[in-house]
Amino acid sequence: MDCLFCKLVKGEIPATILYQDDDVIAFEDIMPQAPTHFLVIPKRHISTLNDLTDDDSPIVGKLPIVAAKIAKEKGISDAGYRVTMNCNEMGGQTVYHIHMHVLGGRAMTWPPG
Ligand code: AMP
Ligand code: ZN
């Protein structure tokens, strides 16, 4: 399997890592769409949100918790930020290893594009 984020987890491609534990890793997005833009992913490969099972809930449940901790460290918590997970083509997913985007440092618009 040739997955970009699995390679990143294994250290085979570089990343600016913000946090990691046995289950999840967070790193800066390589093409930031806001002054703050980082990703939080499970270390285990899961291709899309559609592939989640009930067994995944402990690990996936950690994603927003880690996201919020890093957002606080980065000083964007009080002003607010956007959390997004894109699923498949119409959702705008380009990397098929699930990831939570965290964007902040500017006002977000709604509805998203
Ligand atoms: P999505 O379009 O929701 O699948 O998001 C994929 C995200 O991964 C995009 O925001 C990319 O900029 C980001 N990305 C792609 N390659 C890398 C990389 N090597 N390191 C960090 N972020 C990446
Ligand atoms: Zn993967």
Coordinates of N, CA and C and ligand atoms in Angstrom, one line a residue:
M1 N 0.8 -1.2 0.0 CA 0.0 0.0 0.0 C 0.9 1.2 0.0
D2 N 0.5 2.2 -0.8 CA 1.4 3.4 -1.0 C 0.6 4.6 -0.5
C3 N 0.7 4.7 0.8 CA -0.1 5.8 1.5 C 0.9 6.9 2.0
L4 N 0.6 8.1 1.6 CA 1.5 9.2 2.0 C 1.5 9.4 3.5
F5 N 0.4 9.3 4.1 CA 0.4 9.6 5.6 C 0.9 8.4 6.4
C6 N 0.8 7.2 5.8 CA 1.5 6.0 6.5 C 3.0 6.2 6.4
K7 N 3.5 6.7 5.3 CA 4.9 7.0 5.2 C 5.3 8.1 6.2
L8 N 4.5 9.1 6.3 CA 4.8 10.2 7.3 C 4.8 9.6 8.7
V9 N 3.9 8.7 9.0 CA 3.8 8.1 10.4 C 5.1 7.3 10.6
K10 N 5.6 6.6 9.6 CA 6.9 5.8 9.7 C 8.1 6.7 9.7
G11 N 8.0 8.0 9.4 CA 9.2 8.8 9.3 C 9.9 8.8 8.0
E12 N 9.2 8.2 7.0 CA 9.8 8.1 5.7 C 9.7 9.3 4.8
I13 N 8.8 10.2 5.2 CA 8.8 11.6 4.6 C 8.7 12.6 5.8
P14 N 9.3 13.7 5.5 CA 9.5 14.7 6.6 C 8.1 15.4 7.0
A15 N 8.0 15.8 8.2 CA 6.8 16.5 8.7 C 7.2 17.3 9.9
T16 N 6.5 18.4 10.1 CA 6.7 19.2 11.3 C 5.6 18.6 12.3
I17 N 6.1 17.8 13.2 CA 5.2 17.0 14.1 C 4.9 17.9 15.3
L18 N 3.7 18.0 15.6 CA 3.2 18.8 16.8 C 2.9 18.0 18.0
Y19 N 2.5 16.7 17.8 CA 2.1 15.8 18.9 C 2.1 14.4 18.3
Q20 N 2.5 13.5 19.1 CA 2.2 12.1 18.8 C 2.1 11.2 20.0
D21 N 1.3 10.2 20.0 CA 1.3 9.1 21.0 C 1.1 7.8 20.2
D22 N 0.8 6.7 20.9 CA 0.7 5.4 20.3 C -0.4 5.4 19.2
D23 N -1.4 6.2 19.3 CA -2.5 6.1 18.4 C -2.6 7.2 17.3
V24 N -2.2 8.4 17.7 CA -2.4 9.5 16.7 C -1.2 10.4 16.6
I25 N -1.1 11.1 15.5 CA 0.0 12.0 15.2 C -0.6 13.3 14.6
A26 N -0.1 14.4 15.0 CA -0.5 15.7 14.5 C 0.7 16.5 13.9
F27 N 0.5 17.1 12.8 CA 1.6 17.8 12.1 C 1.0 18.9 11.2
E28 N 1.9 19.8 10.9 CA 1.6 21.0 10.1 C 1.2 20.6 8.7
D29 N 0.1 21.2 8.2 CA -0.3 21.0 6.8 C 0.8 21.6 5.9
I30 N 1.2 20.9 4.8 CA 2.2 21.4 3.9 C 1.8 22.5 3.1
M31 N 0.5 22.7 2.8 CA 0.0 23.8 2.0 C -1.1 24.5 2.9
P32 N -0.7 25.3 3.9 CA -1.7 25.8 4.8 C -2.7 26.7 4.1
Q33 N -4.0 26.6 4.5 CA -5.1 27.4 3.9 C -5.5 28.4 4.9
A34 N -4.8 28.6 6.0 CA -5.1 29.6 7.0 C -3.8 29.8 7.8
P35 N -3.7 30.9 8.5 CA -2.4 31.1 9.3 C -2.1 29.9 10.2
T36 N -3.0 29.3 10.8 CA -2.8 28.0 11.4 C -3.6 26.9 10.7
H37 N -2.9 25.9 10.3 CA -3.5 24.7 9.6 C -2.7 23.5 9.9
F38 N -3.2 22.6 10.7 CA -2.5 21.4 11.0 C -3.5 20.2 10.9
L39 N -3.0 19.0 10.8 CA -3.8 17.8 10.6 C -3.5 16.9 11.8
V40 N -4.6 16.2 12.2 CA -4.5 15.2 13.2 C -5.0 13.9 12.6
I41 N -4.2 12.8 12.7 CA -4.6 11.6 12.0 C -4.4 10.4 12.9
P42 N -5.1 9.3 12.7 CA -4.8 8.1 13.4 C -3.5 7.5 12.8
K43 N -2.7 6.9 13.6 CA -1.5 6.3 13.0 C -1.8 5.0 12.2
R44 N -2.8 4.3 12.5 CA -3.3 3.2 11.8 C -4.0 3.6 10.5
H45 N -3.7 2.9 9.4 CA -4.4 3.3 8.2 C -5.9 3.1 8.1
I46 N -6.6 4.1 7.9 CA -8.1 4.0 7.6 C -8.3 4.9 6.4
S47 N -8.8 4.4 5.3 CA -8.8 5.2 4.0 C -9.8 6.3 4.1
T48 N -11.0 6.1 4.5 CA -12.0 7.2 4.5 C -12.9 7.0 5.7
L49 N -13.7 8.1 5.9 CA -14.7 8.0 7.0 C -15.6 6.8 6.8
N50 N -15.9 6.5 5.6 CA -16.8 5.4 5.2 C -16.3 4.0 5.7
D51 N -15.0 3.9 6.0 CA -14.4 2.7 6.4 C -14.3 2.5 7.9
L52 N -14.8 3.5 8.7 CA -14.8 3.4 10.1 C -15.7 2.3 10.6
T53 N -15.3 1.6 11.7 CA -16.2 0.7 12.4 C -16.3 1.1 13.9
D54 N -17.2 0.4 14.6 CA -17.4 0.8 16.0 C -16.0 0.6 16.8
D55 N -15.2 -0.3 16.3 CA -13.9 -0.6 17.0 C -13.0 0.6 16.9
D56 N -13.2 1.5 16.0 CA -12.3 2.7 15.8 C -12.7 3.8 16.7
S57 N -13.8 3.7 17.4 CA -14.2 4.9 18.1 C -13.2 5.4 19.2
P58 N -12.5 4.6 19.9 CA -11.5 5.1 20.9 C -10.5 6.0 20.2
I59 N -9.9 5.5 19.1 CA -8.8 6.2 18.4 C -9.4 7.4 17.7
V60 N -10.5 7.3 17.0 CA -11.0 8.5 16.3 C -11.5 9.5 17.3
G61 N -12.0 9.0 18.4 CA -12.4 10.0 19.5 C -11.3 10.8 20.0
K62 N -10.1 10.4 19.8 CA -8.9 11.2 20.3 C -8.6 12.3 19.4
L63 N -9.0 12.3 18.1 CA -8.7 13.3 17.2 C -9.1 14.7 17.6
P64 N -10.4 14.9 17.9 CA -10.8 16.3 18.3 C -10.2 16.7 19.6
I65 N -9.9 15.7 20.5 CA -9.3 16.1 21.8 C -7.8 16.6 21.6
V66 N -7.1 15.9 20.7 CA -5.7 16.4 20.4 C -5.8 17.7 19.6
A67 N -6.8 17.8 18.7 CA -6.9 19.0 17.9 C -7.1 20.2 18.9
A68 N -8.0 20.0 19.8 CA -8.3 21.1 20.8 C -7.1 21.5 21.6
K69 N -6.4 20.5 22.1 CA -5.2 20.8 22.9 C -4.1 21.6 22.1
I70 N -3.9 21.2 20.9 CA -2.9 21.9 20.0 C -3.4 23.3 19.7
A71 N -4.7 23.4 19.4 CA -5.3 24.7 19.2 C -5.1 25.7 20.3
K72 N -5.2 25.1 21.5 CA -5.0 25.9 22.7 C -3.6 26.4 22.8
E73 N -2.6 25.4 22.6 CA -1.2 25.7 22.6 C -0.9 26.8 21.6
K74 N -1.5 26.8 20.5 CA -1.2 27.7 19.4 C -2.0 29.1 19.6
G75 N -2.8 29.1 20.6 CA -3.4 30.4 21.0 C -4.6 30.8 20.1
I76 N -5.3 29.8 19.5 CA -6.4 30.1 18.6 C -7.7 29.6 19.2
S77 N -7.7 29.1 20.4 CA -8.9 28.5 21.0 C -10.0 29.5 21.2
D78 N -9.6 30.6 21.9 CA -10.7 31.6 22.3 C -11.3 32.3 21.1
A79 N -10.5 32.6 20.1 CA -11.0 33.3 18.9 C -11.9 32.3 18.1
G80 N -11.4 31.0 18.1 CA -12.2 30.0 17.4 C -11.4 29.4 16.2
Y81 N -11.9 28.3 15.7 CA -11.2 27.6 14.6 C -12.2 26.7 14.0
R82 N -11.8 26.1 12.8 CA -12.6 25.2 12.0 C -12.0 23.8 12.0
V83 N -12.8 22.8 12.2 CA -12.3 21.4 12.1 C -13.1 20.7 11.0
T84 N -12.4 20.1 10.1 CA -13.0 19.5 8.9 C -12.4 18.1 8.6
M85 N -13.3 17.2 8.2 CA -12.8 15.9 7.7 C -13.5 15.8 6.3
N86 N -12.7 15.6 5.3 CA -13.3 15.5 4.0 C -13.4 14.0 3.6
C87 N -14.5 13.6 3.0 CA -14.7 12.2 2.6 C -14.9 12.1 1.1
N88 N -14.0 11.3 0.5 CA -14.2 11.0 -0.9 C -14.2 12.2 -1.8
E89 N -14.4 12.0 -3.1 CA -14.1 13.0 -4.1 C -15.0 14.2 -3.9
M90 N -16.3 14.1 -3.7 CA -17.2 15.2 -3.6 C -16.9 16.0 -2.3
G91 N -16.4 15.3 -1.3 CA -16.0 16.0 -0.1 C -14.7 16.7 -0.1
G92 N -14.0 16.5 -1.2 CA -12.7 17.2 -1.4 C -11.5 16.4 -0.8
Q93 N -11.7 15.1 -0.6 CA -10.5 14.3 0.0 C -9.5 14.0 -1.1
T94 N -8.2 14.3 -0.8 CA -7.2 14.0 -1.7 C -6.2 13.0 -1.2
V95 N -6.1 12.9 0.1 CA -5.2 11.9 0.7 C -6.1 10.9 1.4
Y96 N -5.9 9.6 1.0 CA -6.9 8.6 1.4 C -6.4 7.8 2.7
H97 N -6.1 8.6 3.7 CA -5.9 8.2 5.1 C -6.5 9.2 5.9
I98 N -7.5 8.9 6.7 CA -8.4 9.9 7.3 C -7.6 10.9 8.1
H99 N -8.0 12.1 8.1 CA -7.3 13.2 8.8 C -8.3 14.3 9.1
M100 N -8.0 14.9 10.3 CA -8.8 16.0 10.7 C -8.0 17.3 10.5
H101 N -8.6 18.2 9.6 CA -8.0 19.5 9.4 C -8.4 20.4 10.6
V102 N -7.4 21.2 11.0 CA -7.7 22.2 12.0 C -7.2 23.5 11.4
L103 N -8.1 24.5 11.2 CA -7.8 25.8 10.6 C -8.1 26.9 11.5
G104 N -7.2 27.9 11.6 CA -7.6 29.0 12.5 C -6.7 30.2 12.1
G105 N -6.8 31.2 12.9 CA -6.0 32.4 12.7 C -6.6 33.4 11.7
R106 N -7.8 33.1 11.2 CA -8.6 34.0 10.4 C -10.0 33.6 10.5
A107 N -10.9 34.5 10.1 CA -12.4 34.2 10.2 C -12.7 33.2 9.1
M108 N -13.4 32.2 9.4 CA -13.9 31.2 8.4 C -15.2 31.6 7.8
T109 N -15.5 31.2 6.6 CA -16.8 31.5 6.0 C -17.7 30.3 6.1
W110 N -19.0 30.5 6.0 CA -20.0 29.5 5.9 C -21.1 29.8 4.9
P111 N -21.5 29.0 4.0 CA -21.1 27.6 3.9 C -19.7 27.5 3.3
P112 N -19.0 26.4 3.6 CA -17.7 26.1 3.0 C -17.9 25.9 1.5
G113 N -16.8 26.1 0.7 CA -16.8 26.0 -0.7 C -16.9 24.5 -1.1
Ligands
AMP1 P1 -7.7 16.5 1.9 O1 -7.8 17.3 0.6 O2 -8.8 16.7 2.9 O3 -7.5 15.0 1.7 O4 -6.4 17.0 2.7 C1 -5.1 16.6 2.4 C2 -4.2 17.6 3.1 O5 -2.9 17.0 3.2 C3 -4.0 18.9 2.3 O6 -4.4 20.0 3.1 C4 -2.6 18.8 1.9 O7 -2.0 20.1 1.9 C5 -2.0 18.0 3.0 N1 -0.7 17.3 2.7 C6 -0.4 16.6 1.6 N2 0.8 16.2 1.6 C7 1.3 16.5 2.9 C8 2.6 16.3 3.5 N3 3.6 15.7 3.0 N4 2.7 16.9 4.8 C9 1.7 17.6 5.3 N5 0.5 17.8 4.7 C10 0.3 17.3 3.5
ZN2 ZN -2.3 5.4 5.4

